[in-house]
Amino acid sequence: DEKLNRTQSIEKDLESFASSDAKPSQAGVDYANHLHDLSNNIPLLLVAHAYVRYMGDLSGGRMLKKFIDQLFPGSHSFFYEFNELLGENANGAKFVDYKNEWKNNLDSLELTENDRLALINEAKKAFEMTGKIFMSAMN
């Protein structure tokens, strides 16, 4: 869904960190490298990462935004602003409706049983890798 294009938001976040001493964690570098490898070799598995990212971000993005704002004072959390997606006054119901629609679209993908199993395993890996990023931010 083009509404989920976060490129400009990510670019703003990266620009805001450019003037600081912040460096990506090894967990973040590992995750980025993994996504790059998937995009070159098995792009279908990126769907699992999109699922984990966006279902999580749409569910807990406001909480993550507050966490990041506390951890890194300044404007570093544009990624977690979804006003352009659902409107400035989006409430929980709008997020739930959108997430359900988006999930239904993913569920309707025609996949083989092997594809489904590979996506489930990759989603588990996405949760694990994302957890490592958050744990590295806590240290």
PDB file of N, CA and C in Angstrom, residues 4 13 33 55 75 87 90 115 119:
ATOM      1  N   LEU A   4       1.750   3.418   2.995  1.00  0.00           N
ATOM      2  CA  LEU A   4       2.743   3.016   3.986  1.00  0.00           C
ATOM      3  C   LEU A   4       4.168   3.381   3.587  1.00  0.00           C
ATOM      4  N   ASP A  13      14.255  11.338   9.791  1.00  0.00           N
ATOM      5  CA  ASP A  13      14.880  10.799  10.999  1.00  0.00           C
ATOM      6  C   ASP A  13      16.384  10.680  10.826  1.00  0.00           C
ATOM      7  N   ASN A  33      21.365  -5.356   6.701  1.00  0.00           N
ATOM      8  CA  ASN A  33      22.042  -6.276   5.780  1.00  0.00           C
ATOM      9  C   ASN A  33      21.151  -7.460   5.425  1.00  0.00           C
ATOM     10  N   MET A  55       2.321  -3.862  11.180  1.00  0.00           N
ATOM     11  CA  MET A  55       1.309  -4.239  12.168  1.00  0.00           C
ATOM     12  C   MET A  55       1.766  -3.767  13.545  1.00  0.00           C
ATOM     13  N   SER A  75      14.052  15.739  17.276  1.00  0.00           N
ATOM     14  CA  SER A  75      13.067  15.264  16.297  1.00  0.00           C
ATOM     15  C   SER A  75      13.637  14.072  15.545  1.00  0.00           C
ATOM     16  N   GLY A  87      -4.861  10.582   8.852  1.00  0.00           N
ATOM     17  CA  GLY A  87      -5.361  11.895   9.262  1.00  0.00           C
ATOM     18  C   GLY A  87      -4.808  12.302  10.613  1.00  0.00           C
ATOM     19  N   ALA A  90      -6.501  10.839  13.818  1.00  0.00           N
ATOM     20  CA  ALA A  90      -6.794   9.406  13.754  1.00  0.00           C
ATOM     21  C   ALA A  90      -6.880   8.837  15.161  1.00  0.00           C
ATOM     22  N   ASP A 115       5.771 -21.327   0.609  1.00  0.00           N
ATOM     23  CA  ASP A 115       5.871 -19.877   0.776  1.00  0.00           C
ATOM     24  C   ASP A 115       5.323 -19.459   2.137  1.00  0.00           C
ATOM     25  N   LEU A 119       7.403 -17.636   5.054  1.00  0.00           N
ATOM     26  CA  LEU A 119       6.998 -16.326   5.577  1.00  0.00           C
ATOM     27  C   LEU A 119       6.811 -16.365   7.090  1.00  0.00           C
TER      28      LEU A 119
END
